[in-house]
Coordinates of C-alpha atoms and ligand atoms in Angstrom, one line a residue:
Chain A
M1 CA 26.4 -24.1 -20.8
K2 CA 26.0 -20.4 -19.3
E3 CA 23.0 -19.7 -21.5
L4 CA 21.6 -22.7 -18.7
L5 CA 23.1 -21.5 -15.4
S6 CA 21.3 -18.5 -16.1
R7 CA 18.5 -20.0 -16.7
Q8 CA 18.3 -22.8 -13.7
D9 CA 19.4 -19.3 -11.6
K10 CA 15.5 -18.2 -13.3
W11 CA 13.5 -21.1 -12.4
F12 CA 15.2 -20.4 -8.6
R13 CA 14.5 -17.3 -8.6
F14 CA 10.6 -18.0 -9.4
K15 CA 9.2 -17.6 -6.2
E16 CA 6.1 -19.3 -6.3
L17 CA 8.5 -22.7 -5.9
P18 CA 8.0 -22.7 -2.1
I19 CA 4.1 -22.9 -2.8
I20 CA 3.9 -25.7 -5.2
F21 CA 7.0 -27.6 -3.9
V22 CA 5.1 -27.6 -0.2
Y23 CA 1.2 -28.4 -2.3
T24 CA 3.4 -31.2 -4.1
V25 CA 4.7 -33.3 -0.9
L26 CA 1.1 -32.7 0.8
I27 CA -0.1 -34.4 -1.8
G28 CA 2.8 -37.4 -1.4
A29 CA 2.0 -36.9 2.3
F30 CA -1.7 -38.1 2.1
I31 CA -1.2 -40.8 -1.5
L32 CA 1.0 -42.2 0.8
A33 CA -1.5 -42.3 4.3
A34 CA -4.5 -42.8 2.6
P35 CA -3.8 -43.8 -0.7
K36 CA -7.1 -45.7 -1.7
V37 CA -8.9 -41.9 -1.2
F38 CA -5.5 -39.9 -2.9
S39 CA -5.4 -42.2 -6.3
G40 CA -9.0 -41.9 -7.2
Y41 CA -10.3 -38.6 -8.9
R42 CA -13.3 -38.7 -6.7
I43 CA -11.1 -36.4 -3.6
Y44 CA -9.8 -34.3 -6.3
M45 CA -13.5 -33.4 -7.4
S46 CA -14.6 -32.5 -3.8
F47 CA -11.6 -29.6 -4.0
L48 CA -12.1 -28.5 -6.8
Q49 CA -16.1 -28.0 -6.2
T50 CA -15.5 -27.2 -2.4
I51 CA -12.4 -24.8 -2.5
P52 CA -14.1 -21.9 -5.2
P53 CA -15.6 -20.2 -3.6
Q54 CA -12.6 -19.5 -0.8
L55 CA -10.5 -18.8 -3.9
V56 CA -12.7 -16.2 -4.9
L57 CA -12.3 -14.7 -2.2
A58 CA -9.0 -14.8 -1.3
L59 CA -8.2 -13.9 -5.0
G60 CA -9.4 -10.3 -3.5
L61 CA -8.3 -9.9 -0.4
T62 CA -4.2 -10.4 -2.7
L63 CA -5.0 -7.3 -3.8
V64 CA -6.0 -5.1 -0.8
I65 CA -3.3 -6.5 1.2
T66 CA -0.7 -5.6 -1.9
A67 CA -1.2 -2.3 -1.1
G68 CA -0.9 -2.4 2.8
E69 CA -4.5 -3.1 3.8
I70 CA -6.7 -5.8 5.6
D71 CA -10.0 -7.1 4.9
L72 CA -11.8 -8.3 7.0
S73 CA -15.6 -7.6 6.0
F74 CA -15.7 -10.3 3.1
S75 CA -16.9 -13.3 4.8
A76 CA -20.5 -10.6 5.2
V77 CA -20.5 -10.4 1.8
V78 CA -20.6 -13.7 1.2
A79 CA -23.7 -14.2 4.1
F80 CA -25.6 -11.1 3.0
S81 CA -24.9 -11.2 -1.1
G82 CA -25.9 -14.3 -1.0
F83 CA -29.2 -13.7 1.1
V84 CA -29.8 -10.8 -2.2
F85 CA -29.3 -13.7 -4.6
A86 CA -31.2 -15.7 -2.8
Y87 CA -34.2 -13.3 -2.1
T88 CA -34.0 -11.6 -5.3
F89 CA -34.3 -15.5 -6.8
R90 CA -37.3 -17.0 -4.8
T91 CA -39.2 -13.5 -4.8
F92 CA -39.2 -13.2 -8.8
G93 CA -37.6 -15.5 -9.7
T94 CA -35.5 -13.9 -11.9
P95 CA -31.1 -15.7 -11.9
W96 CA -29.6 -12.9 -14.0
V97 CA -31.4 -10.1 -11.5
A98 CA -30.4 -12.0 -8.7
F99 CA -27.1 -12.0 -10.0
I100 CA -26.3 -8.9 -10.9
L101 CA -27.5 -7.5 -7.4
A102 CA -26.0 -10.1 -5.8
L103 CA -22.8 -8.2 -7.3
A104 CA -24.2 -5.2 -7.4
S105 CA -24.4 -5.8 -3.1
G106 CA -21.0 -7.0 -2.3
A107 CA -19.9 -3.5 -4.7
L108 CA -21.7 -1.9 -2.3
V109 CA -20.4 -2.7 1.0
G110 CA -16.6 -2.3 -0.6
F111 CA -17.5 1.3 -1.6
V112 CA -18.9 2.1 1.2
N113 CA -15.0 0.2 3.3
G114 CA -13.7 2.6 0.8
I115 CA -15.3 5.7 1.2
L116 CA -15.1 5.6 5.0
I117 CA -11.2 4.4 4.6
A118 CA -9.9 6.6 1.7
R119 CA -12.1 9.3 2.5
I120 CA -12.2 9.4 6.1
G121 CA -9.1 8.4 7.4
V122 CA -10.9 5.0 9.3
P123 CA -7.6 2.3 9.4
S124 CA -9.1 -0.6 6.9
I125 CA -9.1 -2.7 10.0
M126 CA -11.3 -1.0 12.2
A127 CA -13.3 -0.2 8.8
T128 CA -13.8 -3.5 7.8
L129 CA -14.0 -4.7 11.3
A130 CA -17.4 -2.9 11.6
A131 CA -18.3 -4.0 8.6
Q132 CA -18.2 -7.2 8.7
F133 CA -20.3 -6.5 11.9
F134 CA -22.9 -4.5 10.8
W135 CA -23.6 -6.6 6.9
S136 CA -24.0 -10.5 9.1
G137 CA -26.7 -8.8 12.3
L138 CA -28.1 -7.1 8.8
T139 CA -28.4 -10.5 7.1
V140 CA -29.8 -12.5 10.2
Q141 CA -32.4 -9.3 10.2
L142 CA -34.2 -9.5 6.8
S143 CA -34.0 -13.5 6.7
G144 CA -35.5 -14.0 9.5
G145 CA -32.0 -15.6 11.1
L146 CA -33.9 -18.5 8.3
S147 CA -32.2 -20.0 5.8
W148 CA -33.9 -20.2 2.4
N149 CA -33.3 -23.6 -0.1
I150 CA -33.1 -22.3 -3.8
K151 CA -34.3 -25.7 -6.0
A152 CA -35.9 -24.2 -8.3
I153 CA -33.1 -22.8 -9.6
K154 CA -31.7 -26.2 -10.2
A155 CA -33.8 -25.0 -13.9
H156 CA -32.3 -22.6 -14.8
F157 CA -29.1 -21.8 -17.1
I158 CA -27.8 -20.3 -14.8
H159 CA -26.7 -23.0 -12.3
P160 CA -25.8 -25.4 -14.8
L161 CA -23.1 -22.4 -16.3
F162 CA -21.8 -21.6 -13.1
V163 CA -21.7 -24.7 -11.0
G164 CA -21.9 -27.6 -13.4
R165 CA -20.1 -30.7 -14.6
I166 CA -17.7 -30.4 -17.1
G167 CA -18.4 -34.5 -18.6
G168 CA -20.1 -34.6 -15.7
I169 CA -17.4 -34.4 -13.3
V170 CA -15.1 -31.5 -13.0
P171 CA -17.4 -28.5 -11.3
A172 CA -17.3 -25.8 -13.4
Q173 CA -16.7 -23.4 -10.3
S174 CA -12.5 -24.5 -11.0
L175 CA -13.2 -23.1 -13.8
W176 CA -14.3 -19.5 -13.2
A177 CA -12.1 -19.2 -9.7
L178 CA -9.3 -20.2 -12.3
G179 CA -10.2 -17.7 -14.4
L180 CA -10.4 -14.9 -12.0
A181 CA -7.3 -15.4 -10.6
V182 CA -5.8 -14.7 -15.1
L183 CA -7.6 -12.7 -14.8
I184 CA -6.5 -10.8 -11.3
W185 CA -3.0 -11.6 -12.1
F186 CA -2.7 -9.6 -15.2
I187 CA -4.7 -7.0 -13.5
L188 CA -1.6 -7.2 -10.2
N189 CA 1.0 -7.2 -13.0
R190 CA -0.5 -6.1 -15.5
H191 CA -2.6 -3.0 -15.8
K192 CA -2.2 0.4 -14.6
F193 CA -4.1 0.0 -11.8
G194 CA -2.5 -2.6 -10.0
E195 CA 0.8 -1.3 -10.7
S196 CA -0.9 1.8 -7.8
I197 CA -2.1 -1.3 -6.3
L198 CA 1.6 -2.1 -5.8
F199 CA 2.9 1.9 -5.0
I200 CA 0.4 2.6 -2.6
G201 CA 1.6 -0.8 -0.3
D202 CA 4.9 -0.1 -1.7
N203 CA 4.7 3.4 0.0
E204 CA 2.2 5.3 -0.4
E205 CA 3.9 8.5 0.5
V206 CA 6.0 7.9 -2.6
A207 CA 2.7 6.5 -4.9
R208 CA 1.3 10.0 -3.8
V209 CA 4.1 12.9 -4.9
V210 CA 4.4 10.0 -8.9
G211 CA 1.0 10.8 -10.0
V212 CA -1.3 7.8 -8.4
N213 CA -4.4 9.0 -6.9
V214 CA -4.4 7.5 -3.6
E215 CA -8.2 7.4 -3.0
A216 CA -9.2 6.6 -5.8
T217 CA -7.2 3.7 -5.9
K218 CA -7.6 2.0 -2.8
I219 CA -11.9 3.7 -3.3
K220 CA -11.6 1.5 -6.5
L221 CA -9.7 -1.8 -4.5
F222 CA -12.5 -1.8 -2.4
T223 CA -15.2 -2.1 -4.3
L224 CA -13.7 -3.8 -6.7
N225 CA -12.9 -6.2 -3.7
G226 CA -16.6 -6.2 -2.3
L227 CA -17.7 -7.5 -5.6
I228 CA -15.2 -10.0 -6.0
A229 CA -17.2 -11.3 -2.7
G230 CA -20.2 -10.9 -4.2
F231 CA -19.3 -13.7 -7.4
G232 CA -17.8 -15.5 -4.4
A233 CA -20.7 -15.5 -2.3
V234 CA -23.1 -17.1 -5.6
L235 CA -20.6 -19.3 -6.3
L236 CA -21.3 -20.9 -3.3
T237 CA -25.1 -20.7 -3.5
L238 CA -25.4 -21.9 -6.2
E239 CA -23.0 -24.8 -5.2
M240 CA -25.1 -25.9 -2.3
I241 CA -28.5 -24.6 -3.9
N242 CA -29.3 -22.6 -0.2
F243 CA -28.7 -20.4 1.7
W244 CA -28.2 -20.2 5.4
T245 CA -27.1 -16.8 7.3
T246 CA -24.0 -17.8 8.7
Q247 CA -22.3 -18.7 5.4
G248 CA -19.0 -18.3 4.7
A249 CA -18.7 -17.1 8.8
G250 CA -15.7 -20.4 8.5
F251 CA -13.8 -18.2 5.8
L252 CA -12.1 -15.3 7.6
L253 CA -9.0 -17.0 9.3
P254 CA -7.8 -19.9 6.2
V255 CA -8.9 -17.7 3.6
M256 CA -6.0 -14.9 5.2
A257 CA -3.8 -17.9 5.6
A258 CA -4.4 -19.1 2.0
V259 CA -3.1 -15.8 1.1
F260 CA -0.7 -15.6 3.3
I261 CA 0.7 -19.3 3.2
G262 CA 0.7 -18.1 -1.2
G263 CA 4.0 -15.3 0.4
T264 CA 1.8 -12.2 0.0
S265 CA 3.4 -10.0 2.5
I266 CA 1.0 -8.6 5.3
A267 CA 3.6 -5.3 4.8
G268 CA 2.5 -4.4 1.1
G269 CA 4.3 -3.9 -1.5
Q270 CA 4.2 -7.2 -3.2
G271 CA 1.9 -9.6 -3.8
S272 CA 1.1 -13.1 -5.4
I273 CA -1.5 -14.9 -7.1
L274 CA -0.3 -17.3 -8.1
G275 CA 0.9 -17.9 -4.4
T276 CA -2.6 -17.8 -3.3
F277 CA -3.9 -19.9 -6.3
F278 CA -2.1 -23.1 -3.9
G279 CA -2.6 -20.9 -0.9
A280 CA -6.1 -21.8 -1.5
Y281 CA -5.6 -25.4 -2.5
I282 CA -3.2 -26.6 0.2
I283 CA -5.6 -24.9 2.6
G284 CA -9.0 -26.4 1.0
S285 CA -7.4 -29.8 0.4
L286 CA -6.1 -30.0 3.6
E287 CA -9.2 -30.5 6.0
A288 CA -10.8 -33.0 3.4
G289 CA -6.9 -34.7 3.4
V290 CA -6.6 -34.9 7.2
V291 CA -9.6 -36.4 7.9
A292 CA -9.5 -39.1 4.8
S293 CA -5.7 -39.5 6.5
G294 CA -8.0 -41.2 9.2
I295 CA -5.7 -39.3 11.6
G296 CA -8.8 -37.0 12.5
G297 CA -10.4 -33.6 11.7
Y298 CA -9.2 -32.4 15.1
W299 CA -5.8 -32.8 13.6
T300 CA -7.0 -30.2 10.6
R301 CA -5.6 -26.8 12.3
M302 CA -2.4 -28.7 13.8
T303 CA -1.6 -29.7 10.3
T304 CA -3.4 -25.7 9.3
G305 CA -0.5 -24.0 11.8
L306 CA 2.3 -26.8 10.9
V307 CA 1.6 -25.9 6.4
M308 CA 1.5 -22.2 7.0
G309 CA 5.5 -22.5 9.1
A310 CA 6.3 -24.0 6.7
S311 CA 5.7 -22.2 4.0
V312 CA 6.9 -19.5 5.5
V313 CA 10.2 -20.5 6.3
L314 CA 10.5 -22.0 2.4
N315 CA 9.6 -18.8 1.6
I316 CA 12.3 -17.0 3.0
V317 CA 15.0 -19.8 2.6
L318 CA 14.6 -20.6 -1.0
G319 CA 13.0 -16.3 -1.6
E320 CA 15.9 -13.6 -2.9
G321 CA 19.0 -13.0 -1.1
K322 CA 20.8 -15.7 -2.3
G323 CA 24.6 -15.8 -0.8
K324 CA 23.3 -14.0 2.9
S325 CA 23.0 -15.7 5.3
L326 CA 20.0 -17.5 6.8
T327 CA 19.5 -15.8 9.5
Q328 CA 20.3 -12.0 7.9
R329 CA 17.5 -13.7 5.2
L330 CA 14.6 -14.2 7.7
R331 CA 15.8 -10.8 9.5
N332 CA 15.2 -10.0 5.9
S333 CA 12.2 -11.3 4.8
V334 CA 8.6 -9.4 4.1
F335 CA 7.1 -11.4 6.7
V336 CA 9.1 -10.5 9.7
K337 CA 9.4 -7.2 8.7
G338 CA 5.2 -7.2 7.9
L339 CA 5.3 -8.2 11.6
R340 CA 7.6 -6.0 13.1
K341 CA 5.2 -3.0 10.4
A342 CA 2.5 -4.7 12.7
G343 CA 3.4 -5.2 15.3
Chain B
M1 CA 17.4 27.9 -27.3
E2 CA 13.6 27.2 -28.0
E3 CA 12.0 30.5 -27.1
R4 CA 9.7 30.8 -24.2
S5 CA 6.2 33.0 -25.4
Y6 CA 5.3 32.8 -21.6
K7 CA 7.5 35.1 -18.8
N8 CA 7.5 32.7 -15.4
A9 CA 7.7 29.5 -15.4
V10 CA 5.4 29.1 -12.3
Q11 CA 4.7 31.8 -9.6
T12 CA 3.0 31.7 -6.8
V13 CA 1.3 34.7 -5.0
E14 CA 0.3 34.7 -1.1
I15 CA 0.4 31.3 -0.3
D16 CA -0.3 30.0 3.0
M17 CA 0.2 26.6 4.6
Y18 CA -0.8 24.2 6.8
F19 CA -0.4 21.2 8.4
G20 CA -2.9 20.8 11.3
E21 CA -2.3 23.1 13.6
I22 CA 2.1 23.7 11.8
K23 CA 2.3 26.6 9.7
A24 CA 4.4 25.3 7.1
L25 CA 4.2 28.2 4.9
E26 CA 3.0 32.4 5.1
G27 CA 2.2 35.0 2.6
I28 CA 4.4 33.0 -0.1
N29 CA 5.0 35.5 -3.3
F30 CA 7.6 33.5 -5.4
H31 CA 8.4 32.9 -9.3
V32 CA 10.9 31.6 -11.7
G33 CA 11.7 33.1 -14.6
A34 CA 11.3 30.3 -17.9
N35 CA 14.7 30.1 -18.3
E36 CA 15.9 31.2 -15.2
V37 CA 17.8 28.5 -12.3
V38 CA 16.7 29.4 -8.8
G39 CA 18.3 27.8 -5.8
L40 CA 16.1 26.9 -3.2
I41 CA 18.1 28.1 0.6
G42 CA 17.0 27.5 4.0
D43 CA 17.6 25.1 7.2
N44 CA 15.7 21.9 7.6
G45 CA 12.0 22.7 8.3
A46 CA 12.5 26.5 6.4
G47 CA 9.9 25.0 4.2
K48 CA 11.7 24.1 0.6
S49 CA 10.5 20.9 0.4
T50 CA 6.8 22.5 1.4
L51 CA 7.2 25.0 -1.2
I52 CA 7.6 22.2 -4.2
K53 CA 4.8 20.3 -3.6
I54 CA 2.7 22.7 -3.3
L55 CA 3.9 23.8 -7.3
T56 CA 4.5 19.9 -8.3
G57 CA 0.8 19.0 -7.3
V58 CA 1.6 17.0 -4.9
F59 CA 0.0 19.7 -1.9
T60 CA -2.8 21.4 -1.6
P61 CA -2.8 25.4 0.2
T62 CA -4.6 26.0 2.8
K63 CA -4.8 29.5 0.8
G64 CA -3.7 31.4 -1.8
K65 CA -2.9 30.9 -5.9
L66 CA -1.0 29.0 -8.3
Y67 CA -0.1 30.0 -11.6
I68 CA 2.2 27.7 -14.3
R69 CA 3.6 29.6 -17.8
D70 CA 1.8 32.6 -16.9
E71 CA -2.3 30.9 -16.6
K72 CA -3.5 30.8 -13.7
I73 CA -4.0 26.8 -12.1
E74 CA -7.7 25.6 -9.9
M75 CA -6.1 24.5 -7.0
K76 CA -8.7 22.0 -5.8
S77 CA -8.1 20.6 -9.0
Y78 CA -4.7 20.7 -9.7
S79 CA -2.8 17.4 -8.5
V80 CA 0.3 15.5 -9.7
K81 CA -1.1 14.4 -13.5
Q82 CA -1.6 17.5 -14.2
A83 CA 1.3 19.0 -13.2
H84 CA 3.4 16.6 -15.2
N85 CA 0.9 16.9 -18.0
L86 CA 2.5 21.1 -17.6
R87 CA 5.6 19.7 -18.3
I88 CA 7.3 20.1 -14.6
E89 CA 9.4 17.0 -13.5
T90 CA 10.0 16.8 -10.2
V91 CA 13.2 14.8 -8.6
Y92 CA 12.2 14.6 -4.2
Q93 CA 14.7 14.8 -2.1
D94 CA 13.6 10.9 -0.5
K95 CA 10.4 9.2 -1.4
S96 CA 10.5 9.8 -5.7
L97 CA 11.1 5.4 -5.8
A98 CA 9.1 2.7 -4.2
E99 CA 12.4 0.8 -3.1
K100 CA 9.9 -3.1 -3.1
Q101 CA 9.0 -2.3 -7.3
D102 CA 11.8 -3.2 -10.5
L103 CA 13.2 -0.8 -11.9
W104 CA 11.0 -0.4 -15.2
R105 CA 8.1 -0.1 -13.4
N106 CA 9.3 3.6 -11.2
F107 CA 10.3 4.7 -14.7
F108 CA 7.0 4.4 -15.8
I109 CA 3.8 5.4 -12.9
G110 CA 1.8 7.6 -12.7
R111 CA 2.0 7.8 -17.3
Q112 CA 2.3 4.3 -18.3
I113 CA 2.2 3.4 -21.8
T114 CA -0.5 1.5 -21.7
G115 CA -2.7 -0.2 -24.9
P116 CA -6.9 0.1 -25.3
L117 CA -7.5 -1.4 -22.2
G118 CA -5.0 -0.1 -19.9
F119 CA -2.7 -2.6 -19.8
I120 CA 0.5 -2.0 -19.2
K121 CA 3.3 -2.9 -21.8
V122 CA 5.8 -4.3 -21.2
K123 CA 8.3 -4.5 -23.4
E124 CA 8.0 -1.1 -24.4
E125 CA 8.8 0.8 -21.0
K126 CA 11.0 -1.6 -20.4
R127 CA 12.7 -1.4 -23.5
I128 CA 12.5 2.8 -22.8
A129 CA 13.5 2.5 -18.9
N130 CA 17.2 0.4 -20.8
E131 CA 17.6 3.1 -23.4
I132 CA 17.2 5.7 -19.8
M133 CA 20.2 3.7 -17.9
L134 CA 22.6 3.6 -20.8
N135 CA 22.9 6.5 -21.9
M136 CA 20.8 9.4 -20.0
I137 CA 22.4 7.3 -16.9
G138 CA 25.5 5.9 -17.9
F139 CA 24.3 2.9 -16.0
R140 CA 27.2 0.1 -16.9
G141 CA 26.4 -3.8 -15.9
A142 CA 27.1 -3.8 -12.1
G143 CA 24.7 -6.1 -11.9
I144 CA 21.7 -4.3 -12.4
S145 CA 18.3 -4.3 -14.9
V146 CA 15.6 -3.1 -15.6
D147 CA 14.4 -5.5 -13.7
S148 CA 16.2 -5.0 -10.4
K149 CA 14.6 -4.2 -7.5
V150 CA 14.9 -0.7 -6.8
G151 CA 16.0 -1.8 -2.9
K152 CA 18.8 -3.4 -4.4
L153 CA 20.7 -0.1 -5.4
S154 CA 22.4 2.3 -4.2
G155 CA 21.2 5.7 -2.9
G156 CA 23.9 7.3 -4.6
E157 CA 21.8 4.7 -7.7
R158 CA 19.1 5.9 -7.2
Q159 CA 19.8 9.4 -7.0
G160 CA 20.2 9.0 -10.5
V161 CA 17.4 7.1 -12.0
S162 CA 15.1 9.6 -10.4
I163 CA 17.0 12.1 -12.6
G164 CA 17.0 10.1 -15.4
R165 CA 13.6 10.0 -15.4
A166 CA 13.3 14.0 -15.1
M167 CA 16.0 13.7 -18.1
Y168 CA 14.2 11.3 -20.7
F169 CA 9.7 13.7 -19.8
D170 CA 11.9 16.1 -20.9
A171 CA 10.0 19.7 -19.1
D172 CA 9.6 23.2 -18.8
L173 CA 10.6 23.5 -15.3
I174 CA 12.1 20.8 -13.4
V175 CA 13.0 20.9 -9.6
L176 CA 15.9 18.7 -7.8
D177 CA 14.4 18.3 -4.2
E178 CA 18.4 18.0 -2.7
P179 CA 19.3 15.5 -6.1
T180 CA 23.5 15.2 -4.6
I181 CA 22.5 14.0 -1.2
A182 CA 24.0 10.6 -1.7
L183 CA 26.1 11.1 -4.1
S184 CA 29.3 11.7 -4.8
L185 CA 31.8 14.4 -5.8
K186 CA 31.4 12.7 -10.1
E187 CA 27.9 12.5 -9.8
V188 CA 27.3 15.0 -8.1
R189 CA 29.4 17.0 -11.5
K190 CA 27.5 14.3 -13.6
V191 CA 24.4 17.1 -11.7
L192 CA 25.2 20.0 -12.0
N193 CA 26.5 19.5 -15.7
F194 CA 22.8 18.4 -15.8
V195 CA 21.1 21.7 -14.7
H196 CA 23.4 23.5 -16.6
Q197 CA 22.4 21.6 -19.4
I198 CA 18.5 23.3 -18.9
K199 CA 19.6 26.5 -18.4
E200 CA 20.6 26.3 -21.8
G201 CA 18.1 24.4 -23.0
G202 CA 16.1 27.4 -22.6
K203 CA 13.9 25.7 -20.0
A204 CA 13.3 26.6 -15.3
C205 CA 15.0 24.9 -13.2
I206 CA 14.3 24.7 -9.2
Y207 CA 17.3 24.0 -7.2
I208 CA 17.7 22.7 -3.4
S209 CA 20.5 21.7 -1.9
H210 CA 22.5 22.8 1.5
N211 CA 25.3 23.4 -0.3
T212 CA 25.5 26.7 -1.2
G213 CA 29.1 25.7 -3.2
D214 CA 27.0 24.2 -5.8
I215 CA 23.9 26.3 -5.9
Y216 CA 26.3 28.8 -6.4
E217 CA 27.7 28.3 -9.0
I218 CA 23.9 27.2 -11.4
S219 CA 21.5 29.8 -10.1
D220 CA 21.6 33.0 -11.5
R221 CA 19.2 33.7 -8.2
F222 CA 18.7 32.6 -5.1
V223 CA 15.9 32.7 -2.6
I224 CA 16.2 31.9 1.0
L225 CA 12.9 31.0 3.2
D226 CA 13.6 31.7 6.9
R227 CA 11.2 29.4 9.6
G228 CA 7.8 28.7 6.3
K229 CA 8.3 32.6 5.4
L230 CA 10.2 33.8 2.4
V231 CA 12.6 36.1 3.8
A232 CA 15.2 37.0 1.2
S233 CA 15.7 37.4 -3.4
I234 CA 18.9 37.3 -4.6
Q235 CA 20.6 38.0 -8.0
K236 CA 23.8 36.0 -8.3
E237 CA 25.9 39.2 -9.2
E238 CA 24.7 40.9 -5.9
I239 CA 26.4 38.9 -4.3
S240 CA 29.2 36.9 -3.8
L241 CA 29.1 33.1 -2.5
K242 CA 31.3 34.9 0.6
S243 CA 29.1 36.8 1.3
L244 CA 25.9 35.0 0.7
N245 CA 27.8 31.7 3.1
T246 CA 28.2 34.5 5.8
F247 CA 24.9 36.3 5.0
L248 CA 22.9 32.1 5.3
L249 CA 24.8 31.7 8.7
E250 CA 23.8 34.9 10.3
Y251 CA 20.6 33.5 9.4
A252 CA 21.1 30.3 10.7
H253 CA 21.6 32.2 14.0
G254 CA 18.8 34.7 14.3
L255 CA 22.3 37.7 14.2
K256 CA 20.4 39.7 11.9
E257 CA 16.8 39.1 11.0
N258 CA 15.8 42.5 9.0
E259 CA 19.4 42.6 7.3
K260 CA 18.6 42.1 3.1
Q261 CA 14.5 41.9 3.0
Ligands
ATP1 N1 3.7 15.7 5.5 C1 3.7 16.5 7.1 N2 2.6 16.3 7.6 C2 2.6 17.7 8.5 N3 4.2 18.6 8.6 C3 5.1 18.3 7.4 C4 4.6 17.3 6.5 N4 5.6 18.3 5.3 C5 6.0 18.6 6.0 N5 5.5 19.3 7.8 C6 6.2 20.2 8.3 O1 6.4 21.2 7.8 C7 7.7 22.1 8.4 C8 8.2 22.6 6.8 O2 8.8 21.3 6.1 P1 9.2 20.7 5.7 O3 9.5 19.6 4.5 O4 9.1 21.9 4.0 O5 11.3 21.7 4.6 P2 12.2 21.7 4.3 O6 12.7 22.9 4.0 O7 12.3 21.0 2.8 O8 13.5 20.7 4.5 P3 14.8 19.9 4.7 O9 16.0 21.1 4.2 O10 15.0 19.2 6.0 O11 14.5 19.7 3.8 C9 7.9 21.4 8.6 O12 8.2 22.3 10.3 C10 8.1 20.4 8.3 O13 7.8 19.6 9.8
MG2 MG1 13.1 18.6 2.1

């Protein structure tokens, strides 16, 4: 009996519970509102097709936010690396070289961010906002503002490998994104590098005195985030078999929302990969779901706002600090603290 | 007692430290013998923490030389990691632990037990952290485990954790920056006994505190900093606790600036 209780207690403390609950309720609501659409498997396959690029971006961003920093440039990387990928493939016809260069260009953007932030001391919000403008502007320049069709890539193995349909049904990109989520979970929770990220986000001064190389870790972190965004760009470009200059531009806010819904603290020092995973699926399912439910696309944003609010409150209510009063928990919650810090 | 093959655990020569325009330290010539306990005393803002942060690789001084176990240290590449490797352990007055992280992570951060790819051996770290808590710190139950977040601990428990960490990693030089600041009398006694152990173990210690009674009990020598300058170094035999207190008070009030150079 005692054992059972403590196990229950453990389950109750499982911090991603609220968000999984939100996702379940959301899907349940959709099934009630549009039973035809949501009882079939097609809608879920379309989620697995469209959400992975944003999920990939959100995973990288989770690491950055856990370190107490922000990166607003990832959506520009989706355009820039996508361009590098499409250009290289169209010019040389070599998909794997295109792939490597796309990842490398993403990493380059991130590396420049990292140098500006860690070495020169520019606040990350400013450095990456500037980067966002610079790299998306450069992409428009280089591509001449045109969109580029890369249909020919369907003949190469890279296409089915990353965005094929497994068994004719399941989009491969969903498995790549899942695999990346598992890898990033291990990096954040089980690797030295992730532990450095946690300590830097928690308290940079503490991190420094206990022997974390803060500067090097931040440079690596932003480089990694650029690399991950480059991978997201490849998934998107391959799925669309097309590059267009503003691709990724609409991802900035939904991807950030996915991370915060998942319970990663804006104050740093705490990040949830599982939360981000569900956060991305919640945000991505909302639009399609709201439209399919027939309540009209213009409700999407409002609903997103409501779901975000609900997730945050649930995270607080079900989160740590049982036994304290609700207002106390609200006041001590990472969200409110984060806002105080930011404000 | 181990025989030490070096004269000084640490020595600085003409160290200057600027924070922008602020001169935090000036011309510091400081040393700690291989088996010496030095009490570092001075008013708030005198530069005590800054000095030890230079010794432990957190800050790079603007100017000056550093010797560890009589060997010259390359300042540019000196780091906390290297200080750990050179067997220097520190307990900082605050900011030693990360609030939102699990206790076990706080024991091993900066020198994790890892497998081949840099992944942490969590089980082993937790097991050792648990041992440190039970055997070295003497935490008994009270709802705290190695999985607890630091933020849940009381001030004294936190100090216990940082001190336990320093004890476990067993160094040649142990630096304690106001380790008793939040502790009850009983806990303070434990810390003082730990310093006695360091001395008996043939090791060196720098002890910073505003409690001259404690400092007097455990130190072999007192070093006094005042507004960034090292103004006195007094052997315990040369002074009584009472005159040490009088001396410090007068310094604090700037009455006899040049008495004990
Ligand atoms: N990181 C820093 N940046 C700027 N100035 C600093 C920094 N650290 C310390 N200082 C300044 O250096 C001087 C010495 O500070 P330090 O912390 O060494 O004093 P202390 O002797 O340890 O004082 P206390 O007894 O209050 O701990 C102070 O004027 C302080 O403001
Ligand atoms: Mg101090």
